[in-house]
Amino acid sequence: MSEPSAVARLVDSSTSHLLPRLGDTVRTLIGDVLDTWGLTGRELRALSSAHGRTLSQRELGSLTGLDRTTMVAVVDKLERLGYARRERDPTDRRKYLITLTGDGTRVADEAIARLAKAQAEFLSPLNAAEQHQLNTLLLRLYEAHDPTCERP
Amino acid sequence: MSEPSAVARLVDSSTSHLLPRLGDTVRTLIGDVLDTWGLTGRELRALSSAHGRTLSQRELGSLTGLDRTTMVAVVDKLERLGYARRERDPTDRRKYLITLTGDGTRVADEAIARLAKAQAEFLSPLNAAEQHQLNTLLLRLYEAHDPTCERP
DNA sequence: TATTGTTATACTCTATAACTATA
DNA sequence: TATAGTTATAGAGTATAACAATA
C-alpha cells in the first residue's frame, strides 16, 4: 500500500482524532477487565459514585455524568446483579434512594484495583512524569468542557 | 449534594476514565461540525484517507482504522452523498477501487479546515506548548497500542 | 408548574458470524 | 483454500420526546 496522503496524515495525527480513538481503545480494555463482574464501564462509574453513601438516582446520574434516562438501565443492571438497592425516599416519594449492597461495595473495591493495574499497563509506554502530565492536561480539558448533565 | 466519595474521586480523575469521556465529548463536537456536510467522524476519516489516491475498500478500512464490515456502510454513505465512487478493480474483480469525486475532495478540504477551528477552540484551555505536549503523548500511546485492523 | 423516574426511539461507535463471488 | 465485499446481528456509548406519579 502507498504512503498515507498528506491530508490523511494531518487528520490521523490530530488530537481531535486521537482522543475519540484512544477513548474507544481504553473503553474496550476496561470492558474486558469488568467482564469478570458482569459490569460495563459506566456501571462501574455509577457503582463508585454510590460507594459509601446514599443518593437519589438523579443525583447519581449527575455525578456519574449520565442523564436520567440512561441511569434507569444502569441502576436496573446493578440491582439485578445484587450490587445495589432502590428504596423510595420517604420524604419525597418521586425519588429513589440508591444504596450499595455489601457485595456491591466489595465488587467496586476489587474492580477499581484491577482497573488500576490495567491502566498502569496501558500507560506504560509513558514514564511516570509523562503519565502525570497527561492526566493533568486531560483533567483540565475535562473540567473546562464540564459535561455536566441535566443542567436546564 | 454531599462531597464525592474518595472512591468516586479516584475513579473520576483517572486517565482511564477521562480518556473515553473526553473522546465522546470530542466526537460530539466533531459530529456537530460535520453535520454541515452530512458526515460523521468516521466518514470524514475515510474521506481524508482516500484523499488524492485510489485504494481498495479494504485498504481504506485498514488506513481509517475500521474493519471491512464497517467500511461497507461508510462507503455506501460517501457514495450516496456523491463524495466517492466504487469501481471494480479490473485486475481483481473481488475488489472495489474507491475514488473521491471533485465534490468529495472539496468537502474533505473544507471540513478539515472547519474541524481545525473547532479543535483549536476545544483545546483553548491549554496553551500552545501544552496542546503540543498533549498531542505528543496521545500519539505515543496511540502508536504503542496500534489498533491495526484486520490483522489475522 | 416543575421534578423523578420511565419507556420508546434513535444515532454515534464498533465487532463477530456466516454468506457470495472471485482468485 | 483464502480474500473482498456483504448482510444480519449484537452491544458499547449516548441522547430526545412524551408520559406517569409526586411535589
mmCIF file of C-alpha atoms (C1' of nucleotides) in Angstrom:
data_model
loop_
_atom_site.group_PDB
_atom_site.id
_atom_site.type_symbol
_atom_site.label_atom_id
_atom_site.label_comp_id
_atom_site.label_asym_id
_atom_site.label_seq_id
_atom_site.Cartn_x
_atom_site.Cartn_y
_atom_site.Cartn_z
ATOM 1 C CA MET A 1 0.000 0.000 0.000
ATOM 2 C CA SER A 2 1.168 3.522 -0.729
ATOM 3 C CA GLU A 3 2.088 6.151 1.833
ATOM 4 C CA PRO A 4 -0.766 7.873 3.632
ATOM 5 C CA SER A 5 -1.688 11.100 1.896
ATOM 6 C CA ALA A 6 -0.721 14.421 3.458
ATOM 7 C CA VAL A 7 -4.368 15.077 4.249
ATOM 8 C CA ALA A 8 -4.790 11.703 5.904
ATOM 9 C CA ARG A 9 -1.655 12.184 7.996
ATOM 10 C CA LEU A 10 -2.919 15.564 9.133
ATOM 11 C CA VAL A 11 -6.252 14.152 10.235
ATOM 12 C CA ASP A 12 -4.861 10.967 11.768
ATOM 13 C CA SER A 13 -2.323 12.726 13.964
ATOM 14 C CA SER A 14 -4.692 15.429 15.189
ATOM 15 C CA THR A 15 -5.673 15.492 18.830
ATOM 16 C CA SER A 16 -9.342 15.541 17.890
ATOM 17 C CA HIS A 17 -8.878 12.278 16.041
ATOM 18 C CA LEU A 18 -6.678 10.615 18.652
ATOM 19 C CA LEU A 19 -8.911 11.400 21.602
ATOM 20 C CA PRO A 20 -12.019 9.512 20.446
ATOM 21 C CA ARG A 21 -9.982 6.607 19.109
ATOM 22 C CA LEU A 22 -7.876 6.196 22.238
ATOM 23 C CA GLY A 23 -11.038 6.613 24.260
ATOM 24 C CA ASP A 24 -12.536 3.634 22.446
ATOM 25 C CA THR A 25 -9.383 1.604 22.998
ATOM 26 C CA VAL A 26 -9.466 2.310 26.715
ATOM 27 C CA ARG A 27 -13.185 1.580 26.873
ATOM 28 C CA THR A 28 -12.582 -1.836 25.346
ATOM 29 C CA LEU A 29 -9.766 -2.574 27.793
ATOM 30 C CA ILE A 30 -11.938 -1.524 30.716
ATOM 31 C CA GLY A 31 -14.791 -3.611 29.380
ATOM 32 C CA ASP A 32 -12.593 -6.703 29.224
ATOM 33 C CA VAL A 33 -11.496 -6.248 32.837
ATOM 34 C CA LEU A 34 -15.011 -5.578 34.099
ATOM 35 C CA ASP A 35 -16.449 -8.636 32.370
ATOM 36 C CA THR A 36 -15.286 -10.536 35.457
ATOM 37 C CA TRP A 37 -18.054 -8.891 37.454
ATOM 38 C CA GLY A 38 -20.587 -8.558 34.653
ATOM 39 C CA LEU A 39 -20.124 -4.797 34.590
ATOM 40 C CA THR A 40 -19.575 -2.206 31.881
ATOM 41 C CA GLY A 41 -17.580 0.994 32.324
ATOM 42 C CA ARG A 42 -20.494 3.269 33.071
ATOM 43 C CA GLU A 43 -21.938 0.785 35.568
ATOM 44 C CA LEU A 44 -18.655 0.745 37.462
ATOM 45 C CA ARG A 45 -18.642 4.534 37.416
ATOM 46 C CA ALA A 46 -22.117 4.562 38.926
ATOM 47 C CA LEU A 47 -21.030 1.959 41.459
ATOM 48 C CA SER A 48 -18.070 4.055 42.533
ATOM 49 C CA SER A 49 -20.173 7.217 42.705
ATOM 50 C CA ALA A 50 -22.598 5.446 45.014
ATOM 51 C CA HIS A 51 -19.796 3.981 47.107
ATOM 52 C CA GLY A 52 -20.169 4.816 50.792
ATOM 53 C CA ARG A 53 -23.271 6.986 50.610
ATOM 54 C CA THR A 54 -26.876 7.229 49.587
ATOM 55 C CA LEU A 55 -28.045 9.351 46.669
ATOM 56 C CA SER A 56 -31.119 9.659 44.502
ATOM 57 C CA GLN A 57 -30.994 8.078 41.079
ATOM 58 C CA ARG A 58 -30.900 11.535 39.569
ATOM 59 C CA GLU A 59 -28.027 12.749 41.751
ATOM 60 C CA LEU A 60 -26.134 9.571 40.971
ATOM 61 C CA GLY A 61 -26.603 10.327 37.296
ATOM 62 C CA SER A 62 -25.282 13.860 37.582
ATOM 63 C CA LEU A 63 -22.234 12.621 39.460
ATOM 64 C CA THR A 64 -21.640 9.819 37.016
ATOM 65 C CA GLY A 65 -22.158 12.068 34.038
ATOM 66 C CA LEU A 66 -25.235 10.274 32.753
ATOM 67 C CA ASP A 67 -28.662 11.688 32.203
ATOM 68 C CA ARG A 68 -31.709 10.341 33.968
ATOM 69 C CA THR A 69 -32.952 8.243 31.062
ATOM 70 C CA THR A 70 -29.603 6.482 30.872
ATOM 71 C CA MET A 71 -29.487 5.905 34.615
ATOM 72 C CA VAL A 72 -32.593 3.732 34.549
ATOM 73 C CA ALA A 73 -30.880 0.846 32.760
ATOM 74 C CA VAL A 74 -27.700 1.317 34.798
ATOM 75 C CA VAL A 75 -29.464 1.032 38.135
ATOM 76 C CA ASP A 76 -31.647 -1.803 36.804
ATOM 77 C CA LYS A 77 -28.483 -3.714 35.988
ATOM 78 C CA LEU A 78 -26.772 -3.010 39.325
ATOM 79 C CA GLU A 79 -29.930 -4.103 41.122
ATOM 80 C CA ARG A 80 -30.239 -7.252 39.071
ATOM 81 C CA LEU A 81 -26.626 -8.159 39.833
ATOM 82 C CA GLY A 82 -27.310 -7.630 43.533
ATOM 83 C CA TYR A 83 -24.852 -4.743 43.792
ATOM 84 C CA ALA A 84 -27.352 -2.002 44.634
ATOM 85 C CA ARG A 85 -30.857 -1.484 46.017
ATOM 86 C CA ARG A 86 -33.609 1.027 45.238
ATOM 87 C CA GLU A 87 -35.767 2.353 48.061
ATOM 88 C CA ARG A 88 -38.400 5.069 47.837
ATOM 89 C CA ASP A 89 -37.371 8.259 49.605
ATOM 90 C CA PRO A 90 -39.986 8.607 52.381
ATOM 91 C CA THR A 91 -39.615 12.410 52.338
ATOM 92 C CA ASP A 92 -40.154 12.678 48.557
ATOM 93 C CA ARG A 93 -41.865 9.715 47.019
ATOM 94 C CA ARG A 94 -40.807 10.638 43.479
ATOM 95 C CA LYS A 95 -37.239 9.732 44.341
ATOM 96 C CA TYR A 96 -35.390 6.510 44.733
ATOM 97 C CA LEU A 97 -32.550 6.270 47.199
ATOM 98 C CA ILE A 98 -29.777 4.092 45.836
ATOM 99 C CA THR A 99 -27.529 2.198 48.226
ATOM 100 C CA LEU A 100 -24.881 -0.380 47.504
ATOM 101 C CA THR A 101 -25.095 -3.841 48.984
ATOM 102 C CA GLY A 102 -22.100 -5.366 50.756
ATOM 103 C CA ASP A 103 -21.444 -7.241 47.555
ATOM 104 C CA GLY A 104 -21.612 -4.036 45.534
ATOM 105 C CA THR A 105 -19.102 -2.311 47.785
ATOM 106 C CA ARG A 106 -16.720 -5.248 47.636
ATOM 107 C CA VAL A 107 -17.000 -5.536 43.865
ATOM 108 C CA ALA A 108 -16.376 -1.808 43.443
ATOM 109 C CA ASP A 109 -13.182 -2.061 45.506
ATOM 110 C CA GLU A 110 -11.937 -5.128 43.673
ATOM 111 C CA ALA A 111 -12.780 -3.815 40.225
ATOM 112 C CA ILE A 112 -11.137 -0.461 40.867
ATOM 113 C CA ALA A 113 -7.954 -2.208 41.997
ATOM 114 C CA ARG A 114 -7.956 -4.357 38.862
ATOM 115 C CA LEU A 115 -8.628 -1.352 36.666
ATOM 116 C CA ALA A 116 -5.684 0.458 38.213
ATOM 117 C CA LYS A 117 -3.429 -2.365 37.091
ATOM 118 C CA ALA A 118 -4.871 -2.363 33.594
ATOM 119 C CA GLN A 119 -4.459 1.399 33.411
ATOM 120 C CA ALA A 120 -0.827 1.154 34.537
ATOM 121 C CA GLU A 121 -0.197 -1.311 31.750
ATOM 122 C CA PHE A 122 -1.955 0.837 29.193
ATOM 123 C CA LEU A 123 0.061 3.890 30.214
ATOM 124 C CA SER A 124 3.353 2.020 30.466
ATOM 125 C CA PRO A 125 4.714 3.444 27.188
ATOM 126 C CA LEU A 126 4.955 6.749 29.080
ATOM 127 C CA ASN A 127 7.186 7.337 32.096
ATOM 128 C CA ALA A 128 5.733 8.407 35.423
ATOM 129 C CA ALA A 129 6.185 12.123 34.787
ATOM 130 C CA GLU A 130 4.570 11.854 31.374
ATOM 131 C CA GLN A 131 1.655 9.865 32.738
ATOM 132 C CA HIS A 132 1.101 12.536 35.332
ATOM 133 C CA GLN A 133 1.385 15.287 32.756
ATOM 134 C CA LEU A 134 -1.146 13.562 30.512
ATOM 135 C CA ASN A 135 -3.588 13.125 33.364
ATOM 136 C CA THR A 136 -3.248 16.785 34.331
ATOM 137 C CA LEU A 137 -3.869 18.023 30.801
ATOM 138 C CA LEU A 138 -6.855 15.731 30.284
ATOM 139 C CA LEU A 139 -8.334 16.748 33.619
ATOM 140 C CA ARG A 140 -8.033 20.418 32.741
ATOM 141 C CA LEU A 141 -9.764 19.874 29.407
ATOM 142 C CA TYR A 142 -12.419 17.759 31.044
ATOM 143 C CA GLU A 143 -13.193 20.369 33.639
ATOM 144 C CA ALA A 144 -13.150 23.166 31.086
ATOM 145 C CA HIS A 145 -15.721 21.340 28.993
ATOM 146 C CA ASP A 146 -17.606 20.130 32.023
ATOM 147 C CA PRO A 147 -20.141 17.757 30.528
ATOM 148 C CA THR A 148 -22.408 18.382 33.479
ATOM 149 C CA CYS A 149 -25.613 16.525 32.952
ATOM 150 C CA GLU A 150 -29.146 17.678 33.449
ATOM 151 C CA ARG A 151 -28.345 21.359 33.503
ATOM 152 C CA PRO A 152 -31.517 23.029 32.246
ATOM 153 C CA MET B 1 -25.462 17.151 47.355
ATOM 154 C CA SER B 2 -22.627 15.846 49.509
ATOM 155 C CA GLU B 3 -18.979 15.714 48.508
ATOM 156 C CA PRO B 4 -17.979 12.993 46.072
ATOM 157 C CA SER B 5 -16.695 9.957 47.928
ATOM 158 C CA ALA B 6 -12.970 9.233 47.938
ATOM 159 C CA VAL B 7 -13.588 6.229 45.706
ATOM 160 C CA ALA B 8 -15.588 8.264 43.199
ATOM 161 C CA ARG B 9 -12.918 10.977 43.078
ATOM 162 C CA LEU B 10 -10.273 8.352 42.430
ATOM 163 C CA VAL B 11 -12.213 6.863 39.532
ATOM 164 C CA ASP B 12 -13.378 10.171 38.068
ATOM 165 C CA SER B 13 -9.911 11.705 37.905
ATOM 166 C CA SER B 14 -8.203 8.640 36.464
ATOM 167 C CA THR B 15 -6.796 8.802 32.975
ATOM 168 C CA SER B 16 -8.712 5.682 32.006
ATOM 169 C CA HIS B 17 -11.954 7.401 32.903
ATOM 170 C CA LEU B 18 -11.087 10.752 31.329
ATOM 171 C CA LEU B 19 -9.966 9.350 28.012
ATOM 172 C CA PRO B 20 -13.255 7.699 26.972
ATOM 173 C CA ARG B 21 -15.328 10.591 28.280
ATOM 174 C CA LEU B 22 -13.285 13.290 26.572
ATOM 175 C CA GLY B 23 -13.278 11.120 23.475
ATOM 176 C CA ASP B 24 -17.075 11.186 23.485
ATOM 177 C CA THR B 25 -17.105 14.941 24.013
ATOM 178 C CA VAL B 26 -14.805 15.457 21.051
ATOM 179 C CA ARG B 27 -16.819 13.043 18.941
ATOM 180 C CA THR B 28 -19.961 15.050 19.614
ATOM 181 C CA LEU B 29 -18.218 18.321 18.741
ATOM 182 C CA ILE B 30 -16.878 16.815 15.525
ATOM 183 C CA GLY B 31 -20.309 15.439 14.711
ATOM 184 C CA ASP B 32 -21.882 18.857 15.115
ATOM 185 C CA VAL B 33 -19.364 20.428 12.748
ATOM 186 C CA LEU B 34 -19.664 17.676 10.161
ATOM 187 C CA ASP B 35 -23.457 17.842 10.123
ATOM 188 C CA THR B 36 -22.988 20.664 7.622
ATOM 189 C CA TRP B 37 -21.872 18.125 5.037
ATOM 190 C CA GLY B 38 -23.997 15.210 6.237
ATOM 191 C CA LEU B 39 -20.913 13.394 7.520
ATOM 192 C CA THR B 40 -19.978 11.627 10.726
ATOM 193 C CA GLY B 41 -16.466 11.445 12.152
ATOM 194 C CA ARG B 42 -15.531 8.108 10.697
ATOM 195 C CA GLU B 43 -16.866 9.074 7.284
ATOM 196 C CA LEU B 44 -14.642 12.136 7.260
ATOM 197 C CA ARG B 45 -11.701 9.962 8.287
ATOM 198 C CA ALA B 46 -12.389 7.661 5.364
ATOM 199 C CA LEU B 47 -12.755 10.658 3.096
ATOM 200 C CA SER B 48 -9.400 12.042 4.169
ATOM 201 C CA SER B 49 -7.731 8.647 3.838
ATOM 202 C CA ALA B 50 -8.989 8.394 0.276
ATOM 203 C CA HIS B 51 -7.972 11.958 -0.495
ATOM 204 C CA GLY B 52 -5.703 12.163 -3.537
ATOM 205 C CA ARG B 53 -5.398 8.473 -4.339
ATOM 206 C CA THR B 54 -7.173 5.275 -5.157
ATOM 207 C CA LEU B 55 -7.418 2.365 -2.738
ATOM 208 C CA SER B 56 -9.478 -0.753 -2.324
ATOM 209 C CA GLN B 57 -12.289 -0.647 0.196
ATOM 210 C CA ARG B 58 -10.308 -2.969 2.416
ATOM 211 C CA GLU B 59 -7.133 -0.874 2.278
ATOM 212 C CA LEU B 60 -9.172 2.206 3.014
ATOM 213 C CA GLY B 61 -10.541 0.442 6.066
ATOM 214 C CA SER B 62 -7.125 -0.511 7.371
ATOM 215 C CA LEU B 63 -5.920 3.057 6.952
ATOM 216 C CA THR B 64 -9.004 4.502 8.551
ATOM 217 C CA GLY B 65 -8.911 2.002 11.384
ATOM 218 C CA LEU B 66 -12.183 0.321 10.508
ATOM 219 C CA ASP B 67 -12.767 -3.291 9.669
ATOM 220 C CA ARG B 68 -14.252 -4.400 6.376
ATOM 221 C CA THR B 69 -17.779 -4.891 7.675
ATOM 222 C CA THR B 70 -17.827 -1.345 8.996
ATOM 223 C CA MET B 71 -16.438 0.061 5.759
ATOM 224 C CA VAL B 72 -19.439 -1.095 3.762
ATOM 225 C CA ALA B 73 -21.821 1.396 5.334
ATOM 226 C CA VAL B 74 -19.179 4.126 5.286
ATOM 227 C CA VAL B 75 -18.522 3.810 1.563
ATOM 228 C CA ASP B 76 -22.267 3.402 0.892
ATOM 229 C CA LYS B 77 -22.834 6.727 2.592
ATOM 230 C CA LEU B 78 -19.986 8.523 0.820
ATOM 231 C CA GLU B 79 -21.271 7.197 -2.484
ATOM 232 C CA ARG B 80 -24.837 8.212 -1.729
ATOM 233 C CA LEU B 81 -23.687 11.723 -0.887
ATOM 234 C CA GLY B 82 -21.790 11.870 -4.155
ATOM 235 C CA TYR B 83 -18.412 12.192 -2.434
ATOM 236 C CA ALA B 84 -16.911 8.900 -3.644
ATOM 237 C CA ARG B 85 -17.293 6.274 -6.354
ATOM 238 C CA ARG B 86 -16.843 2.491 -6.372
ATOM 239 C CA GLU B 87 -15.371 0.815 -9.440
ATOM 240 C CA ARG B 88 -14.466 -2.835 -9.832
ATOM 241 C CA ASP B 89 -10.721 -3.409 -9.998
ATOM 242 C CA PRO B 90 -10.231 -4.891 -13.477
ATOM 243 C CA THR B 91 -7.169 -6.833 -12.306
ATOM 244 C CA ASP B 92 -9.018 -8.405 -9.342
ATOM 245 C CA ARG B 93 -12.754 -8.382 -9.645
ATOM 246 C CA ARG B 94 -13.278 -9.054 -5.938
ATOM 247 C CA LYS B 95 -12.062 -5.569 -5.147
ATOM 248 C CA TYR B 96 -13.589 -2.159 -5.396
ATOM 249 C CA LEU B 97 -11.403 0.819 -6.160
ATOM 250 C CA ILE B 98 -12.591 3.843 -4.245
ATOM 251 C CA THR B 99 -12.004 7.298 -5.646
ATOM 252 C CA LEU B 100 -13.261 10.641 -4.434
ATOM 253 C CA THR B 101 -15.335 12.851 -6.677
ATOM 254 C CA GLY B 102 -14.424 16.507 -7.116
ATOM 255 C CA ASP B 103 -17.157 17.248 -4.600
ATOM 256 C CA GLY B 104 -15.706 14.732 -2.158
ATOM 257 C CA THR B 105 -12.257 16.284 -2.387
ATOM 258 C CA ARG B 106 -13.625 19.779 -1.883
ATOM 259 C CA VAL B 107 -15.771 18.716 1.062
ATOM 260 C CA ALA B 108 -12.824 16.954 2.683
ATOM 261 C CA ASP B 109 -10.727 20.113 2.446
ATOM 262 C CA GLU B 110 -13.477 22.356 3.771
ATOM 263 C CA ALA B 111 -14.450 20.020 6.578
ATOM 264 C CA ILE B 112 -10.869 19.546 7.714
ATOM 265 C CA ALA B 113 -10.402 23.300 7.864
ATOM 266 C CA ARG B 114 -13.575 23.708 9.895
ATOM 267 C CA LEU B 115 -12.559 20.873 12.203
ATOM 268 C CA ALA B 116 -9.195 22.525 12.801
ATOM 269 C CA LYS B 117 -11.018 25.596 14.089
ATOM 270 C CA ALA B 118 -13.281 23.520 16.302
ATOM 271 C CA GLN B 119 -10.261 21.663 17.642
ATOM 272 C CA ALA B 120 -8.452 24.923 18.388
ATOM 273 C CA GLU B 121 -11.440 26.075 20.377
ATOM 274 C CA PHE B 122 -11.713 22.786 22.220
ATOM 275 C CA LEU B 123 -8.025 22.883 23.140
ATOM 276 C CA SER B 124 -8.017 26.572 24.014
ATOM 277 C CA PRO B 125 -7.936 25.966 27.788
ATOM 278 C CA LEU B 126 -4.359 24.762 27.197
ATOM 279 C CA ASN B 127 -1.547 26.953 25.908
ATOM 280 C CA ALA B 128 0.292 26.095 22.711
ATOM 281 C CA ALA B 129 3.066 24.167 24.437
ATOM 282 C CA GLU B 130 0.548 22.166 26.450
ATOM 283 C CA GLN B 131 -1.526 21.409 23.376
ATOM 284 C CA HIS B 132 1.568 20.137 21.648
ATOM 285 C CA GLN B 133 2.595 18.103 24.662
ATOM 286 C CA LEU B 134 -0.850 16.518 24.867
ATOM 287 C CA ASN B 135 -0.806 15.632 21.191
ATOM 288 C CA THR B 136 2.637 14.056 21.522
ATOM 289 C CA LEU B 137 1.652 11.941 24.499
ATOM 290 C CA LEU B 138 -1.591 10.782 22.892
ATOM 291 C CA LEU B 139 0.202 9.933 19.672
ATOM 292 C CA ARG B 140 2.758 7.847 21.518
ATOM 293 C CA LEU B 141 0.027 5.925 23.325
ATOM 294 C CA TYR B 142 -1.908 5.502 20.119
ATOM 295 C CA GLU B 143 1.059 4.105 18.274
ATOM 296 C CA ALA B 144 2.027 1.863 21.174
ATOM 297 C CA HIS B 145 -1.447 0.348 21.201
ATOM 298 C CA ASP B 146 -1.701 0.352 17.435
ATOM 299 C CA PRO B 147 -5.291 -0.673 16.832
ATOM 300 C CA THR B 148 -4.325 -2.051 13.449
ATOM 301 C CA CYS B 149 -7.364 -3.538 11.841
ATOM 302 C CA GLU B 150 -7.774 -6.830 10.077
ATOM 303 C CA ARG B 151 -4.581 -8.363 11.425
ATOM 304 C CA PRO B 152 -5.239 -12.120 11.364
ATOM 305 C "C1'" DT C 1 -45.966 24.042 37.056
ATOM 306 C "C1'" DA C 2 -41.674 21.515 37.937
ATOM 307 C "C1'" DT C 3 -39.231 17.278 39.022
ATOM 308 C "C1'" DT C 4 -38.281 11.979 39.357
ATOM 309 C "C1'" DG C 5 -38.337 8.204 37.119
ATOM 310 C "C1'" DT C 6 -39.896 5.513 32.963
ATOM 311 C "C1'" DT C 7 -40.351 3.886 28.139
ATOM 312 C "C1'" DA C 8 -39.678 4.140 23.269
ATOM 313 C "C1'" DT C 9 -36.824 5.530 19.896
ATOM 314 C "C1'" DA C 10 -32.726 6.917 17.556
ATOM 315 C "C1'" DC C 11 -27.971 7.583 16.399
ATOM 316 C "C1'" DT C 12 -22.909 7.558 17.467
ATOM 317 C "C1'" DC C 13 -19.263 3.858 17.525
ATOM 318 C "C1'" DT C 14 -17.580 -0.916 16.864
ATOM 319 C "C1'" DA C 15 -17.200 -6.036 16.073
ATOM 320 C "C1'" DT C 16 -18.386 -11.341 15.062
ATOM 321 C "C1'" DA C 17 -20.500 -14.939 12.176
ATOM 322 C "C1'" DA C 18 -21.979 -16.513 8.028
ATOM 323 C "C1'" DC C 19 -22.750 -15.696 3.301
ATOM 324 C "C1'" DT C 20 -21.342 -14.681 -2.110
ATOM 325 C "C1'" DA C 21 -18.180 -14.032 -5.630
ATOM 326 C "C1'" DT C 22 -13.612 -14.146 -7.172
ATOM 327 C "C1'" DA C 23 -8.677 -15.638 -7.023
ATOM 328 C "C1'" DT D 1 -8.315 -22.556 0.436
ATOM 329 C "C1'" DA D 2 -8.074 -17.630 1.020
ATOM 330 C "C1'" DT D 3 -9.612 -12.934 0.251
ATOM 331 C "C1'" DA D 4 -13.035 -8.792 -0.895
ATOM 332 C "C1'" DG D 5 -17.134 -7.388 -0.010
ATOM 333 C "C1'" DT D 6 -21.888 -8.109 2.036
ATOM 334 C "C1'" DT D 7 -25.615 -8.790 5.456
ATOM 335 C "C1'" DA D 8 -27.541 -9.598 9.893
ATOM 336 C "C1'" DT D 9 -26.941 -9.104 14.489
ATOM 337 C "C1'" DA D 10 -25.089 -7.506 18.731
ATOM 338 C "C1'" DG D 11 -23.608 -4.476 22.197
ATOM 339 C "C1'" DA D 12 -20.688 -0.460 23.906
ATOM 340 C "C1'" DG D 13 -21.884 4.532 24.369
ATOM 341 C "C1'" DT D 14 -25.222 8.462 24.395
ATOM 342 C "C1'" DA D 15 -29.465 11.486 23.874
ATOM 343 C "C1'" DT D 16 -34.536 13.456 22.888
ATOM 344 C "C1'" DA D 17 -39.593 13.248 23.387
ATOM 345 C "C1'" DA D 18 -43.510 12.002 25.738
ATOM 346 C "C1'" DC D 19 -45.709 10.122 29.780
ATOM 347 C "C1'" DA D 20 -46.770 8.790 34.882
ATOM 348 C "C1'" DA D 21 -46.653 9.915 39.623
ATOM 349 C "C1'" DT D 22 -45.434 13.154 43.047
ATOM 350 C "C1'" DA D 23 -44.271 17.736 44.814
#
